[in-house]
XYZ file of C-alpha atoms in Angstrom:
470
model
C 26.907 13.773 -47.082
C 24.105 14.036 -49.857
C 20.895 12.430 -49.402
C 22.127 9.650 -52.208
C 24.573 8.159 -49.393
C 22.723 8.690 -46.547
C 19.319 7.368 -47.379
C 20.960 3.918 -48.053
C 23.109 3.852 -45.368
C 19.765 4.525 -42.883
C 17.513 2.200 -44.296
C 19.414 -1.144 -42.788
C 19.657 0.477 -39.370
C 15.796 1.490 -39.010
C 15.141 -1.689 -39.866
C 16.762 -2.851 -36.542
C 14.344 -0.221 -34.704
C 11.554 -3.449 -34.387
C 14.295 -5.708 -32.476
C 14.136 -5.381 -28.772
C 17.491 -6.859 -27.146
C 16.694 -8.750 -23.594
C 14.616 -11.647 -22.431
C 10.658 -10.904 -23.539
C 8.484 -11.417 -19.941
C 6.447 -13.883 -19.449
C 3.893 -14.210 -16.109
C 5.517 -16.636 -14.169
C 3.310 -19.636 -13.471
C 2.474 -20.555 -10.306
C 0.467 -23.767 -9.139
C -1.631 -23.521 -6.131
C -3.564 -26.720 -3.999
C -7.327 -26.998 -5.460
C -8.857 -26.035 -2.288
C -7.847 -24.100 1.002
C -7.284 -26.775 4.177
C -9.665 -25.015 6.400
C -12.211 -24.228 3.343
C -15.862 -24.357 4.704
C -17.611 -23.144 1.211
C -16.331 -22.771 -1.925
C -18.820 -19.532 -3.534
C -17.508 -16.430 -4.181
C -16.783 -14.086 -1.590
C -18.496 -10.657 -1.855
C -15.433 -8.181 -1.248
C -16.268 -4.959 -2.831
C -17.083 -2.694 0.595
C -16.735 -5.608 2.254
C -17.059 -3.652 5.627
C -20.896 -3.158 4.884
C -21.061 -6.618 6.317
C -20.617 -5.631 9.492
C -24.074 -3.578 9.835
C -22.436 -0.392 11.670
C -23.512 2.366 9.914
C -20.342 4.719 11.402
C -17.851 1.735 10.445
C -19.152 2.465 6.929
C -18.735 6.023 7.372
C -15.355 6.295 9.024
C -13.708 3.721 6.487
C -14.768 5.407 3.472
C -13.843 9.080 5.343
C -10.342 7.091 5.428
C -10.314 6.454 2.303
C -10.230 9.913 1.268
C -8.327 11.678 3.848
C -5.601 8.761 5.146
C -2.006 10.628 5.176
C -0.582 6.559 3.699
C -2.641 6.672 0.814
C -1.880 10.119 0.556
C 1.592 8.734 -0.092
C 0.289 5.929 -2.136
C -1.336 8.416 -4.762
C 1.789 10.662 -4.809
C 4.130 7.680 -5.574
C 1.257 6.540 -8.453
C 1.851 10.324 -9.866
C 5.756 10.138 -9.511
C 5.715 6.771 -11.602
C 3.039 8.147 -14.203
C 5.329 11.376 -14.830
C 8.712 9.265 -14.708
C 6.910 7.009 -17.164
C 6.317 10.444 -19.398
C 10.136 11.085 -19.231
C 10.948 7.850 -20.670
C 7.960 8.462 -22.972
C 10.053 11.891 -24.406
C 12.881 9.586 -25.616
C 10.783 8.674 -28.668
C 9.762 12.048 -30.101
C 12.608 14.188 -31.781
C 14.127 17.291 -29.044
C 14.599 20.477 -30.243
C 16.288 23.009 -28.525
C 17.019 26.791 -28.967
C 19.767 29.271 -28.068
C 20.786 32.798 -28.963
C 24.068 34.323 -27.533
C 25.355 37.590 -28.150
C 29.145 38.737 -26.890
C 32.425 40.051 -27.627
C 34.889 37.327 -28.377
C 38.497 38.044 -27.492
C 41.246 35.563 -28.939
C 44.777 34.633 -28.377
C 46.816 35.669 -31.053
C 49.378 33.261 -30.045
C 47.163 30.448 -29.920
C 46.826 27.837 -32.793
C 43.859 29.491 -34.372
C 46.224 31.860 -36.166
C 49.047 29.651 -36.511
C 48.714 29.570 -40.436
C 47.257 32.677 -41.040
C 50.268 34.819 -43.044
C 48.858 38.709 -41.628
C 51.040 40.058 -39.289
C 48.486 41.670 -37.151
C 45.353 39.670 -37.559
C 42.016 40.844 -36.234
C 41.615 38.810 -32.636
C 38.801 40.501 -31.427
C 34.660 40.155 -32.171
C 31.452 41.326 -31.694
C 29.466 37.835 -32.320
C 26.052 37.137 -32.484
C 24.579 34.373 -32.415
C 20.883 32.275 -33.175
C 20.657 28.552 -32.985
C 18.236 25.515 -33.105
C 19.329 21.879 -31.845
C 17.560 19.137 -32.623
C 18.296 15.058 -31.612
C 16.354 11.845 -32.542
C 17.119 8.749 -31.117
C 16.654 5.369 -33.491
C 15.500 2.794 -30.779
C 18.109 0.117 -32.842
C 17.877 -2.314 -30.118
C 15.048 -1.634 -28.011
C 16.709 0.753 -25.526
C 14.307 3.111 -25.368
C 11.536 0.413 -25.560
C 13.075 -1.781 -22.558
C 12.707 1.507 -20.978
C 9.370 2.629 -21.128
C 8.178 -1.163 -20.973
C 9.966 -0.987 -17.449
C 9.032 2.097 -16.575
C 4.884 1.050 -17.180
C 5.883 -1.708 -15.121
C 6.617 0.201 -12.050
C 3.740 2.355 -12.676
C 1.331 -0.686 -12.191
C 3.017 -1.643 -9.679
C 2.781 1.733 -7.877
C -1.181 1.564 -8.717
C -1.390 -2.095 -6.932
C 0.757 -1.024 -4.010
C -2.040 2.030 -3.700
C -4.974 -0.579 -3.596
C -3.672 -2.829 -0.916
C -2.526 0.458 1.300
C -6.019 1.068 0.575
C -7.157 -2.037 2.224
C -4.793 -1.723 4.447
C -6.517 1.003 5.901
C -9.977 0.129 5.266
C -9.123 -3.053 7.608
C -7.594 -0.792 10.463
C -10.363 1.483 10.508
C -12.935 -1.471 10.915
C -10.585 -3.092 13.433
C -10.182 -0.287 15.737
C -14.065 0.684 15.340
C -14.864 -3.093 16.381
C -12.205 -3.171 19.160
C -13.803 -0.004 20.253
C -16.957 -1.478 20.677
C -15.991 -4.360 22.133
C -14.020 -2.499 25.090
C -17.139 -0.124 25.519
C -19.532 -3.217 25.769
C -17.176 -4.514 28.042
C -16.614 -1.895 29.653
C -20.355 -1.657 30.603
C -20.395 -5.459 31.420
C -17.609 -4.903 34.223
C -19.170 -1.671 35.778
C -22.278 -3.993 35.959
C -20.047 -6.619 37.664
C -18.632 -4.289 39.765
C -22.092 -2.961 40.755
C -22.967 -6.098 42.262
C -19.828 -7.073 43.998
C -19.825 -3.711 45.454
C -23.313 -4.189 47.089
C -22.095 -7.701 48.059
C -19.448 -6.320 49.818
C -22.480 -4.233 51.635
C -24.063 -6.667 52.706
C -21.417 -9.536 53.644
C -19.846 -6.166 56.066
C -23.450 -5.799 57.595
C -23.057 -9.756 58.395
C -19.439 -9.355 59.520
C -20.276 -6.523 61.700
C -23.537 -8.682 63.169
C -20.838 -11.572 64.129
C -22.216 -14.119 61.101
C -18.862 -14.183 59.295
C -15.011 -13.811 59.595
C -12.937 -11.384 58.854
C -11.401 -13.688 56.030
C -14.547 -14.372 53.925
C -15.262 -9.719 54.300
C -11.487 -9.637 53.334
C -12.036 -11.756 49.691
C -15.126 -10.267 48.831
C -12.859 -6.813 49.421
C -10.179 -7.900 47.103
C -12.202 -9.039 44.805
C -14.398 -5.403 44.397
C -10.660 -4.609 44.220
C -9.564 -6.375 41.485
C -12.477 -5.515 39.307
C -11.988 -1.696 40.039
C -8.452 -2.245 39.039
C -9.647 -4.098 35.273
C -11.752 -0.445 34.664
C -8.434 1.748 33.753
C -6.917 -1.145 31.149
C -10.409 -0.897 29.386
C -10.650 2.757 29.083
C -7.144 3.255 28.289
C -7.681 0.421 25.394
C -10.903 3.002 23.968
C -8.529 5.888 24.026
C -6.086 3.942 22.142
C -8.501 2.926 19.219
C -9.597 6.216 19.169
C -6.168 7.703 18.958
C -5.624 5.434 15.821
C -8.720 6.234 14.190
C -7.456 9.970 14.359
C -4.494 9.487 13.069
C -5.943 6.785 9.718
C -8.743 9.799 9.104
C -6.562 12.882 9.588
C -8.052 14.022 12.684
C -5.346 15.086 14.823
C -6.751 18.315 15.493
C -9.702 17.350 17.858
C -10.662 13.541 18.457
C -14.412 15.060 19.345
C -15.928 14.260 15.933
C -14.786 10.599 15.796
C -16.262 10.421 19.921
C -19.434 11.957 18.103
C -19.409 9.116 15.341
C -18.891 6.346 17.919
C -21.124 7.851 20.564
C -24.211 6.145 19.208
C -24.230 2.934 21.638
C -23.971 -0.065 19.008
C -23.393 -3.779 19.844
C -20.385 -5.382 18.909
C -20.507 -5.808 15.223
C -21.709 -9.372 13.641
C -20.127 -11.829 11.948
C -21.353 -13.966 9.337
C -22.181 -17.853 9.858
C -20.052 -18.840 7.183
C -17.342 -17.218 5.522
C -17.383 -17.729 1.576
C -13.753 -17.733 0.433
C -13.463 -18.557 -3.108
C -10.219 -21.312 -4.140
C -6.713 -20.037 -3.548
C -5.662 -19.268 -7.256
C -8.124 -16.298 -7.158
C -5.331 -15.062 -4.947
C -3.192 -14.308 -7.957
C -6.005 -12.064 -9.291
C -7.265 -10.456 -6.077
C -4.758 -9.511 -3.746
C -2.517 -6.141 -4.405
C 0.588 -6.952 -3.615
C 0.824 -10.400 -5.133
C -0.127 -8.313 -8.658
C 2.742 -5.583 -6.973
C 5.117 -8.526 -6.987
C 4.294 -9.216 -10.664
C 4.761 -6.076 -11.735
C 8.250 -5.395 -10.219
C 8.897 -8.642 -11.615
C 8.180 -7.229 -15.229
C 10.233 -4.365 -14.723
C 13.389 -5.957 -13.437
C 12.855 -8.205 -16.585
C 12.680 -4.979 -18.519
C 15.607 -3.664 -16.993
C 17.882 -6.451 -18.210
C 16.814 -5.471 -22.043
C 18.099 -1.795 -20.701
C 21.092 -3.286 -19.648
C 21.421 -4.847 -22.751
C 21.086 -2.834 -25.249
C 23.692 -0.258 -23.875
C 26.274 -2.976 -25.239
C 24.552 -2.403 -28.738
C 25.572 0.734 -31.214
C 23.192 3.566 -30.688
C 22.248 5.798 -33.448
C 21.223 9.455 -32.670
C 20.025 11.713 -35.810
C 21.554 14.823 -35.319
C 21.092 18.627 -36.547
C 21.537 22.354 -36.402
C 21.296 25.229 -38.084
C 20.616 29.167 -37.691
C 22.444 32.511 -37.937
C 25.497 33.585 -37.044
C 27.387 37.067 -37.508
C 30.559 39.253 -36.294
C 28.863 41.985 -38.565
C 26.252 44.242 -37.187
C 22.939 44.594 -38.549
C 23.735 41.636 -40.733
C 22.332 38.851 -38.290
C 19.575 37.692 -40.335
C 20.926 37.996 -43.981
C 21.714 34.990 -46.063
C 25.752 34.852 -45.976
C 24.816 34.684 -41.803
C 22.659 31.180 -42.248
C 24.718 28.073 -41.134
C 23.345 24.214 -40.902
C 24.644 20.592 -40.230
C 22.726 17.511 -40.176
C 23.945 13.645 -40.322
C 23.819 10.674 -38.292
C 25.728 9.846 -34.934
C 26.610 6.489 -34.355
C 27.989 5.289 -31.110
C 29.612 1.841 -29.845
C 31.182 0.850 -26.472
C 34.440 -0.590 -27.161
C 36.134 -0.955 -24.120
C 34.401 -0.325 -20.589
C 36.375 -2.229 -18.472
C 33.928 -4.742 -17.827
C 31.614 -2.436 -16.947
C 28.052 -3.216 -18.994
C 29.158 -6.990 -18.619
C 28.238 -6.633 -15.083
C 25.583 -4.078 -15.115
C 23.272 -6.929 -17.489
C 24.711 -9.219 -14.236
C 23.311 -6.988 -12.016
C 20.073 -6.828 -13.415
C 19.958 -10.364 -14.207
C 20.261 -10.775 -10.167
C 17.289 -8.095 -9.401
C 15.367 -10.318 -11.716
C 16.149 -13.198 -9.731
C 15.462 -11.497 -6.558
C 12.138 -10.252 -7.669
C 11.246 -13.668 -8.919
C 12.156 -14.780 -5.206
C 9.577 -12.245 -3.558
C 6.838 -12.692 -5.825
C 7.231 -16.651 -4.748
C 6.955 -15.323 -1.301
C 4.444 -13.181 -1.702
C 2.143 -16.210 -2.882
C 2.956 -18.504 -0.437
C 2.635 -16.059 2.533
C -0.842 -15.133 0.936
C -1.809 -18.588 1.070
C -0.327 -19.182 4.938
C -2.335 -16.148 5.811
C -5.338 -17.178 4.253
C -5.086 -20.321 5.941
C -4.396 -19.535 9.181
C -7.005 -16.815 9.146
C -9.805 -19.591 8.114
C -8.693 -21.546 10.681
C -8.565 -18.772 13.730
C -12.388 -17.826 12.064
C -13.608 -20.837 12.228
C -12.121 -22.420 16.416
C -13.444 -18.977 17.443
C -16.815 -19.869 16.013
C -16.997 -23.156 17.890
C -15.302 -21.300 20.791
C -18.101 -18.373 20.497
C -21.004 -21.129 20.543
C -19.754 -23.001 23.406
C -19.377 -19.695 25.208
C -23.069 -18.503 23.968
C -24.265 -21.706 25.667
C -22.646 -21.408 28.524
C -23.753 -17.536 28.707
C -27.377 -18.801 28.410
C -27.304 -21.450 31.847
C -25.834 -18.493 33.630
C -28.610 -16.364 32.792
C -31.234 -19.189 33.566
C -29.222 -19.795 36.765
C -29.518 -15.925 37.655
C -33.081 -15.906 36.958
C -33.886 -19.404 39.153
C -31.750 -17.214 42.251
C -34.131 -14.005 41.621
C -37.213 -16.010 42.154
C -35.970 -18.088 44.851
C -35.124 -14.695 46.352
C -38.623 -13.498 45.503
C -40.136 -16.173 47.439
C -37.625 -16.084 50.163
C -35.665 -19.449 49.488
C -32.317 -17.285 49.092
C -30.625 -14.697 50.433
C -29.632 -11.171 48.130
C -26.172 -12.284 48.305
C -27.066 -15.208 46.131
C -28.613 -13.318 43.714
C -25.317 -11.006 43.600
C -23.381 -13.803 43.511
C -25.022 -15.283 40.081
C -25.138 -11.799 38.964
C -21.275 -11.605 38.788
C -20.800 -15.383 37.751
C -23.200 -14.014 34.655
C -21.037 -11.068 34.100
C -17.528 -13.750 34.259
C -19.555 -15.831 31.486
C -20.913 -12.446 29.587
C -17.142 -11.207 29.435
C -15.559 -14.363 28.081
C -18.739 -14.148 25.012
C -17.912 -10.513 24.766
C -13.751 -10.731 24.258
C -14.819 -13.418 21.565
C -17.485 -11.592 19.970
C -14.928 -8.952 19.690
C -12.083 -11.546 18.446
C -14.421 -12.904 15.559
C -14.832 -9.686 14.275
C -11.471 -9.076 14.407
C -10.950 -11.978 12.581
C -13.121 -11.511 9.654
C -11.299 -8.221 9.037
C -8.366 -10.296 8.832
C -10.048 -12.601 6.625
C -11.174 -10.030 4.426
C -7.731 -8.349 4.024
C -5.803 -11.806 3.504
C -8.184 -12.415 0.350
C -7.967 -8.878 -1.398
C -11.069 -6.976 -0.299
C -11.732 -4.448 -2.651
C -12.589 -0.849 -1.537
C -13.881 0.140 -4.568
């Protein structure tokens, strides 16, 4: 075909190249109330290292040691490079591919066979020493977007592989500070029951000295008994609850080696760490921008739109420029001469015609993924805005609950300190000192398990409105 005919007949046909078959995408729109129902403030939350808020210097450390060494986002980041070099694959289908070969062999044919059916020798030569040196080359025209539906869904899914790394990274930032708080909190109270347990134990001392002068009954020495009991029996749940938020830590850092350096970390004694008065939340459409797997859900919601165009476009003629050319010789030593040179190149034009319904269903198919990606990026919002919610709310009764308790902490202590100096100036007896002691440690535990709640619920609060660990 000269160049005359096939120049013209091109020309039409890479003017198609700029058409993409498919629907185009389009962010779906999404309307959100102006204001959360719990909302206390409306500023701006400060979530880049949000876990600095806490004041604990080995929080800080151990979340950003996670996020360097967690096995999930170890995951995360090899899924981000599998969708980067899968995106370079689909890339390679707009650049021309060239390939080589060289074969050299003997070539034995059938005399019978329909190669020398019109050949008028008698005894025709059937056998060859061939040799052989080729180039192949291929170049797609993207007529109808194939190619471009392709990589468009392919970029998609890389994004979407880059969000889904940021919120495991979050993910993990918020388990690290939850199990460091809840660590703390069972050592503090920990320390608070041993202190309890202190004084019932000396209670028990003295109320057996009284039982054995004939002042009591054997029922009042028998409660006092059970109850040293029952606080000896709280001491295993609270040291098997450190061991457990230790084991976690080891296995979010990478630690399963030795749990001694994270013991080291947490050995410096540190309070329970604070909350913040008021937690600045921002209005829920930041949502949309913030969290990870909201923008996840957009993305896989792009490329299941792409995919359709994909889906598409195989119902469309496809036109592959094709070529070839290089030596070829049964002659020896005559390989690379002239006469051995051989070449073809033309266009390639394909059309289904009849798949039994196949491609039909195939867009269908896609059409539904679409569909079903539109559903879980609807979900995805409205479960971001129930968790927000309900986190604002659980932060903010545990605040009132936390005050009440605080106050309620503080007349225990002033009720201790009025039986000390009654017992100072002889107006009470030890055991009503003890007993105050441990009605201070009942009120001290109750502040403690919601200290330790709040703080777990500002982590929550933090992850439910997109912290950033950057």
């Amino acid at each position: 075909m000269s160049h005359r005919i096939l120049f013209p007949l091109l020309c039409p046909l890479l003017a198609l190249t700029a058409c993409a078959v498919g629907p185009d995408y389009h962010a779906p729109q999404t309307t959100l109330p102006a204001q959360y129902q719990y909302q206390a403030g409306s500023s701006q939350p400060q979530l880049q290292r949000w876990w600095t808020v806490f004041d604990d210097a080995a929080l800080s450390q151990l979340v950003e040691q996670a996020l360097q060494s967690s096995p999930d986002l170890a995951q995360a980041d090899a899924r981000v490079r599998q969708a980067r070099a899968n995106l370079g694959v689909v890339d390679s289908a707009l650049w021309p591919q060239l390939n080589a070969g060289a074969r050299s062999g003997r070539d034995q044919f059938s005399r019978n066979s329909e190669n020398f059916a019109n050949i008028p020798f008698a005894n025709p030569r059937t056998g060859f020493n061939d040799q052989r040196l080729q180039l192949d080359a291929s170049w797609e025209i993207d007529l109808f977007g194939h190619t471009a539906r392709s990589r468009e869904a392919a970029s998609a899914r890389l994004d979407s592989m880059q969000e889904q790394q940021a919120d495991v990274a979050l993910r993990v930032a918020a388990e690290v500070a939850r199990n460091v708080i809840d660590y703390r909190g069972w050592v503090a109270r920990q320390r608070n029951l041993e202190s309890q347990l202190a004084a019932a134990r000396e209670n028990l001392r003295l109320i057996a000295l009284q039982r054995q002068a004939g002042e009591i009954s054997d029922s009042e020495l028998n409660q006092t008994s059970a109850a040293v009991a029952s606080l000896q029996a709280a001491l295993p749940a609270l040291q098997t609850a450190q061991g457990a938020a230790v084991a976690a830590l080891s296995v979010l850092l990478d630690q399963s080696q030795s749990q001694s350096q994270l013991l080291a970390t947490l050995a410096a004694e540190r309070p329970i760490p604070a909350t913040l008065a008021q937690a600045p939340v921002g209005m829920p459409a930041d949502l949309l921008r913030r969290r990870a797997d909201i923008r996840q859900a957009e993305r896989e919601l792009a490329a299941a739109t792409a995919d359709i165009g994909v889906a598409v476009a195989e119902q469309y003629p496809r036109l592959v420029l094709v070529g070839s050319g290089g030596w070829d010789s049964i002659h020896e030593g005559s390989l690379t001469a002239a006469a051995s040179r051989f070449w073809n190149v033309g266009p390639q034009l394909s059309l289904p015609l009849f798949t039994g319904g196949r491609l039909k269903n195939q867009v269908t198919a896609r059409e539904a993924a679409r569909d079903a990606a539109l559903a879980v990026y609807r979900q995805k919002v409205l479960a971001a805005l129930a968790d927000t919610e309900t986190a604002l709310l659980r932060y903010q009764q545990e605040a009132l609950r936390q005050q009440a308790l605080h106050a309620g902490l503080q007349l225990a202590g002033r009720q201790l300190e009025i039986a000390r100096q009654r017992f100072r100036v002889g107006e009470a007896a030890q055991t009503e000192v003890l007993a105050q002691q441990q009605a201070e440690a009942q009120q001290r535990e109750a502040w403690l398990a919601s200290r330790q709640a709040q703080a777990e619920n500002l982590v929550a609060l933090f992850k439910t409105l997109g912290g950033d660990v950057r």
